mmCIF file of C-alpha atoms in Angstrom:
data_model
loop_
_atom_site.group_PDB
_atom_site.id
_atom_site.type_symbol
_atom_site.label_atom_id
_atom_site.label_comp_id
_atom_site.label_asym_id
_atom_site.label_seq_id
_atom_site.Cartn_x
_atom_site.Cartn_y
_atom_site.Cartn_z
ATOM 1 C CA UNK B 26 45.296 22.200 -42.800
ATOM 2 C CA UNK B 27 48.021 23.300 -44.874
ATOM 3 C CA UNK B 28 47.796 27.022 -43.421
ATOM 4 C CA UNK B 29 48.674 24.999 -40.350
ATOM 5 C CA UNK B 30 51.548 23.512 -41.540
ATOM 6 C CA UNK B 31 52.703 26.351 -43.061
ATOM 7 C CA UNK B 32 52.840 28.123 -39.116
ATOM 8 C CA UNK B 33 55.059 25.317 -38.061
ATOM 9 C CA UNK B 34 57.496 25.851 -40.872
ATOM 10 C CA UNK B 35 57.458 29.411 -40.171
ATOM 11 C CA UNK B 36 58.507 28.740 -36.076
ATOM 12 C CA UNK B 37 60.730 25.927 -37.285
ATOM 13 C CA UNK B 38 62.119 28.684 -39.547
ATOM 14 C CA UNK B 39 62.750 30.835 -36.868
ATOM 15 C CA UNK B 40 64.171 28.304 -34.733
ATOM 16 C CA UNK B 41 66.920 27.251 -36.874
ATOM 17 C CA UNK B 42 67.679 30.602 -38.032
ATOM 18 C CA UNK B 43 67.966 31.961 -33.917
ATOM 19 C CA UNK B 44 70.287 28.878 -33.771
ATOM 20 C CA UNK B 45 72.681 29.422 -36.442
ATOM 21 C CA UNK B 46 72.672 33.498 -35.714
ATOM 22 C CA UNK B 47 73.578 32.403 -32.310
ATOM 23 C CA UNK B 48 76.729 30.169 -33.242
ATOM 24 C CA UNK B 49 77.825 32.453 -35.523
ATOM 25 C CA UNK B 50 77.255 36.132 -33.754
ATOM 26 C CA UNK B 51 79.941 33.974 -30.920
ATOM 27 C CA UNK B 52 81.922 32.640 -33.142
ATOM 28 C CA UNK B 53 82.668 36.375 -34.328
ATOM 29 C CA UNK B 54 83.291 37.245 -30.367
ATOM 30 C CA UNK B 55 79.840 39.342 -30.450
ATOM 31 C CA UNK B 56 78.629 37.409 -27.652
ATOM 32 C CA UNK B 57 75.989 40.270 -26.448
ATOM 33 C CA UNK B 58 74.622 40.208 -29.633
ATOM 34 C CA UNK B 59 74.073 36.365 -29.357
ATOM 35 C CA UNK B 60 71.470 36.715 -26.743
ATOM 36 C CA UNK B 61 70.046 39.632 -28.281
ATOM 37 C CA UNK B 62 68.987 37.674 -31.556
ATOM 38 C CA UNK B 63 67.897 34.362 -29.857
ATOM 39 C CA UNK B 64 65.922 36.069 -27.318
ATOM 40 C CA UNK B 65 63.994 38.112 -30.171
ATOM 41 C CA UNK B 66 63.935 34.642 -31.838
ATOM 42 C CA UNK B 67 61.802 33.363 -29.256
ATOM 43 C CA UNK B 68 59.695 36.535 -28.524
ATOM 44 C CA UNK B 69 58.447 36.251 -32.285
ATOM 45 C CA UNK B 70 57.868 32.786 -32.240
ATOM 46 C CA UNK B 71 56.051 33.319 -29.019
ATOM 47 C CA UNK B 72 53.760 36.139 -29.935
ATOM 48 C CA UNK B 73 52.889 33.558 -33.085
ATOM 49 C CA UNK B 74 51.818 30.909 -30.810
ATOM 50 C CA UNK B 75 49.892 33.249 -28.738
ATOM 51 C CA UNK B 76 47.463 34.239 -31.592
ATOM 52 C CA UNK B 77 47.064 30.833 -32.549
ATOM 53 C CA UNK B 78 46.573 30.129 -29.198
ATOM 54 C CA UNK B 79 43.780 32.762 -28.808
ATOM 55 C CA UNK B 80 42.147 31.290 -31.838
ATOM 56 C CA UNK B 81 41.476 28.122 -30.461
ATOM 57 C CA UNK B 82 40.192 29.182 -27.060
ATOM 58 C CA UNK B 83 38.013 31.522 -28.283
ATOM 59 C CA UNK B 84 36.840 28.190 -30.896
ATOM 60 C CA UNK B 85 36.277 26.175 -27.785
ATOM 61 C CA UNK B 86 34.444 28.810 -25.770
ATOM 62 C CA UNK B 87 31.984 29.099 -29.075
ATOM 63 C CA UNK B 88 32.228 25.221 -29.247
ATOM 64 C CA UNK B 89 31.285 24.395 -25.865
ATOM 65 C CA UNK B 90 28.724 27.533 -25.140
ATOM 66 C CA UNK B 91 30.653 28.569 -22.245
ATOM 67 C CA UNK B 92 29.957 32.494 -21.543
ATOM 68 C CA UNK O 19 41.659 11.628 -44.852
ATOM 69 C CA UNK O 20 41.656 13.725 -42.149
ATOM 70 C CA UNK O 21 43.815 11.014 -39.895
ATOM 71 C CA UNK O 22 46.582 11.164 -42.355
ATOM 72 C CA UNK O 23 46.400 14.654 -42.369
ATOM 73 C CA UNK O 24 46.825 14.835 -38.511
ATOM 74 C CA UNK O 25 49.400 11.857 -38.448
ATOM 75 C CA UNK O 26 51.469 13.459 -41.285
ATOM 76 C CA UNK O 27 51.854 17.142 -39.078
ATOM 77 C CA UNK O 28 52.069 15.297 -36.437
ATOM 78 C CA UNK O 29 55.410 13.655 -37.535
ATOM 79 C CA UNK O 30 56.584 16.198 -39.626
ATOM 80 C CA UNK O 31 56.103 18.716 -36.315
ATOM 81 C CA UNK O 32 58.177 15.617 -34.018
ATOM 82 C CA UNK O 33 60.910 15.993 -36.760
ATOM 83 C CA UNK O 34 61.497 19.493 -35.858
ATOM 84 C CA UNK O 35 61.401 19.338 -32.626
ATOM 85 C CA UNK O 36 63.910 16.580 -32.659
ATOM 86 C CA UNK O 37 66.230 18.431 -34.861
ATOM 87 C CA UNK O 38 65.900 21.644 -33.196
ATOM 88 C CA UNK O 39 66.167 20.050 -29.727
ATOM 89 C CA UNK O 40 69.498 20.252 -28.446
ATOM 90 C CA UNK O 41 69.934 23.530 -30.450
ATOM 91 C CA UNK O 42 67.265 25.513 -28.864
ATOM 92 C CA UNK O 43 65.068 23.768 -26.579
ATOM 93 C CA UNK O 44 62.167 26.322 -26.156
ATOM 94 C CA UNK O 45 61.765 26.796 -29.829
ATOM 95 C CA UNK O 46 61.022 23.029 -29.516
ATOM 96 C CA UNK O 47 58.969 23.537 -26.712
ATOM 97 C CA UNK O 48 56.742 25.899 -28.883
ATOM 98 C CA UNK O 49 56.621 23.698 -32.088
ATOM 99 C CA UNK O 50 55.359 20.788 -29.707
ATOM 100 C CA UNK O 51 52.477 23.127 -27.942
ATOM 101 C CA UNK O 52 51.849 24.628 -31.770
ATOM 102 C CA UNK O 53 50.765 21.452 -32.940
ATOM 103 C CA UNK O 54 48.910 20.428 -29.978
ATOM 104 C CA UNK O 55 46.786 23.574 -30.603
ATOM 105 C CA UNK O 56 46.489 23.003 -34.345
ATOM 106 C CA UNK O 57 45.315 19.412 -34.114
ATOM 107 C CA UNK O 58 43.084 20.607 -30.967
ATOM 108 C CA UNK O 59 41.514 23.452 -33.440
ATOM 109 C CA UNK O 60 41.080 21.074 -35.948
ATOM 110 C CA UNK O 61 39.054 18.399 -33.735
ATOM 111 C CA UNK O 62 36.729 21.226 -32.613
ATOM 112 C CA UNK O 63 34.739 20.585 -35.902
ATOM 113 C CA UNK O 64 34.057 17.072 -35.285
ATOM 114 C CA UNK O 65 33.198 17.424 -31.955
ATOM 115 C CA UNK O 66 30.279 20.144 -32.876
ATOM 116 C CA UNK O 67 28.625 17.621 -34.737
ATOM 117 C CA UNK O 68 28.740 15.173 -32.291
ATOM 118 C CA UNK O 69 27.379 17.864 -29.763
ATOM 119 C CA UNK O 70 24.641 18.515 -32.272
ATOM 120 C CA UNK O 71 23.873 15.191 -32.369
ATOM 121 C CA UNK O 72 23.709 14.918 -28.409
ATOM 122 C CA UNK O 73 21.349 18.102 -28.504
ATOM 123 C CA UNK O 74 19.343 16.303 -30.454
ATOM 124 C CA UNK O 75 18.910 12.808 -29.399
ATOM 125 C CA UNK O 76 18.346 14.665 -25.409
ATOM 126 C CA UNK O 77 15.187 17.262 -27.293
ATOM 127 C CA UNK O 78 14.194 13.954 -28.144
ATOM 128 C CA UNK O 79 14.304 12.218 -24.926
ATOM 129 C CA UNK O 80 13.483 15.342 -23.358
ATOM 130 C CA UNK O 81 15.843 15.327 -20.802
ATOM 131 C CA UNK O 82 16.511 18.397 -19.065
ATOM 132 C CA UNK O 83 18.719 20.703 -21.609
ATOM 133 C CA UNK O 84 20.221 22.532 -18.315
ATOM 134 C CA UNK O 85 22.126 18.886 -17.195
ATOM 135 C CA UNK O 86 23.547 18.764 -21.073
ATOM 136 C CA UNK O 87 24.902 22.452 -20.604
ATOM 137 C CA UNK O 88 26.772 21.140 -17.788
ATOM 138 C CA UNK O 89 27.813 18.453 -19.140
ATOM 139 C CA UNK O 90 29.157 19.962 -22.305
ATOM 140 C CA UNK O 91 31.028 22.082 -19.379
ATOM 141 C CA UNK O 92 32.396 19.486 -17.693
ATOM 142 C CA UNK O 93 33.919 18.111 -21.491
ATOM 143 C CA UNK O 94 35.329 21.568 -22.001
ATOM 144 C CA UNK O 95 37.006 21.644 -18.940
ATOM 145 C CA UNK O 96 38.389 18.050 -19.218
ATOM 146 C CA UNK O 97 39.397 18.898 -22.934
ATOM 147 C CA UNK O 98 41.415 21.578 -21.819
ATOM 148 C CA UNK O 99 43.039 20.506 -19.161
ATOM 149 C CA UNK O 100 43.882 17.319 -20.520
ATOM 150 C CA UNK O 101 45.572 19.615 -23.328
ATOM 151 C CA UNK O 102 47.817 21.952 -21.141
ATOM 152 C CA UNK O 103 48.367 18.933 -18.821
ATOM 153 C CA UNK O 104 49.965 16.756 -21.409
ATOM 154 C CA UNK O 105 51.777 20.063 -23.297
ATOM 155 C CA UNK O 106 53.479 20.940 -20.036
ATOM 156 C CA UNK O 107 54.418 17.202 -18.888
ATOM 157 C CA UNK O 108 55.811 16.815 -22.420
ATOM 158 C CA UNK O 109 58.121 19.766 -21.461
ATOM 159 C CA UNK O 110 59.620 17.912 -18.003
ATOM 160 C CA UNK O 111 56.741 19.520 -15.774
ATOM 161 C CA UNK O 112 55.295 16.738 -14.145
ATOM 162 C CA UNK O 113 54.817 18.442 -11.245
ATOM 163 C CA UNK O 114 52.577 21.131 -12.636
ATOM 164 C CA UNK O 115 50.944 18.924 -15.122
ATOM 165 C CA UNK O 116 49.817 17.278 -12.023
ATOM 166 C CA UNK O 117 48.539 21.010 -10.202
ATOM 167 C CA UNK O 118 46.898 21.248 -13.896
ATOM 168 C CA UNK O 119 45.079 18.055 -13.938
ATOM 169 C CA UNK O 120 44.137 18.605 -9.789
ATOM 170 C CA UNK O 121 42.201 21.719 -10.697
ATOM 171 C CA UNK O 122 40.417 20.640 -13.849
ATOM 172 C CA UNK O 123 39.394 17.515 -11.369
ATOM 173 C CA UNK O 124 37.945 20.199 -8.710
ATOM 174 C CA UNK O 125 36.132 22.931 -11.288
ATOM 175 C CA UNK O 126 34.571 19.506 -12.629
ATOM 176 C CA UNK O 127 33.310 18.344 -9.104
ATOM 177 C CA UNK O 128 32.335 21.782 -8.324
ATOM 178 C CA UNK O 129 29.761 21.671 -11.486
ATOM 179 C CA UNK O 130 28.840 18.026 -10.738
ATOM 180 C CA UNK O 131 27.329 19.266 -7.698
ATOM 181 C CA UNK O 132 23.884 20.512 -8.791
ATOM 182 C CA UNK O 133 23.462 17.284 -10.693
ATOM 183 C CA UNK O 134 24.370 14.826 -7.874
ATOM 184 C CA UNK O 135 21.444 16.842 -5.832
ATOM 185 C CA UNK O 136 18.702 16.001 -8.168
ATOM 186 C CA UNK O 137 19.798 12.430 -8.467
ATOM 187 C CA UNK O 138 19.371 12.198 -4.774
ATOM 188 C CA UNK O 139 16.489 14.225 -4.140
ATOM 189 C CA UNK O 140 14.701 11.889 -6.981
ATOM 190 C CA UNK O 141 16.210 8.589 -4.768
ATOM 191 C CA UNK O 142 14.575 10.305 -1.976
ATOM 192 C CA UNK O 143 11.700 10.946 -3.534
ATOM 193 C CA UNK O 144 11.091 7.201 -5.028
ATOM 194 C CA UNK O 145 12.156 5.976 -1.345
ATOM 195 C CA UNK O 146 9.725 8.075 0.992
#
């Protein structure tokens, strides 16, 4: 359980982070570079979700005996 | 307890999302759907046992083990659908939460079929 929460800290992490890149990159007129960072932001936090999200359908397949 | 554990990431996981709503909404998005899939990973133990159980009790009444197969099928597919279905309606889809829900309602009837024979050919059978 605690690896789990540990995941969600990690994407919160990454969250907040993309956020305050974000104000600051425009704030120093790099607007471009804004995007940039937010939109890796999200890819990583994406790409975490997706193994998760792997995990627990391959769980459910072996859970439920479904070929 | 394993409730508090799920009730305490549950609420710590709402936090976030609140606090990172308004900065970046599809970091939100993602907490909300991690947590669904954590809690939904950690129910899958519970739910074996239960299905062991089942298995069990039906070798017992020796009831046909194909009819439990499809009914462990039919869970599955209501398990996951309800999942996704509530995920994406959480995120303003209610539209395709609805197209989710539709199709898990159809693969479900489609697998119901075979059962809903025998239970008539047996009515037939007792009437004739």
């Amino acid at each position: 359980m605690s690896m789990a929460v540990g995941t969600i800290m990690q994407i919160a992490g990454i969250g907040f982070l993309v956020a305050v890149l974000h104000t600051v990159l425009k704030s120093a007129g790099k607007e471009e570079f804004a995007h940039w960072t937010t939109l890796t932001g999200l890819i990583i936090a994406l790409l975490l979700i997706v193994s998760k999200l792997n995990l627990l359908f391959t769980e459910i397949t072996s859970v439920f005996r479904i070929q | 307890m394993d409730i508090l554990q799920i009730v305490g990431l549950a609420l710590i996981a709402t936090f976030l999302v609140l606090t990172l709503k308004w900065q970046s909404p599809t970091i939100a998005f993602l907490i909300s759907m991690l947590t669904g899939v954590l809690i939904f990973a950690f129910l899958l133990s519970p739910i074996k046992l239960i299905f062991a159980e089942i298995e069990k009790l039906a070798g017992a009444a020796n009831v046909d083990l194909k009819f439990l197969g499809t009914i462990l099928k039919i869970i599955a597919i209501a398990y996951i659908a309800e999942f996704a279905a509530q995920i994406v309606r959480d995120s303003g889809e209610a539209g395709l939460a609805a197209k989710i829900e539709f199709a898990g309602k159809i693969f479900i009837l489609v697998l119901a079929i075979p059962i809903v024979k025998v239970v008539i050919d047996t009515i037939m059978r007792v009437l004739s």
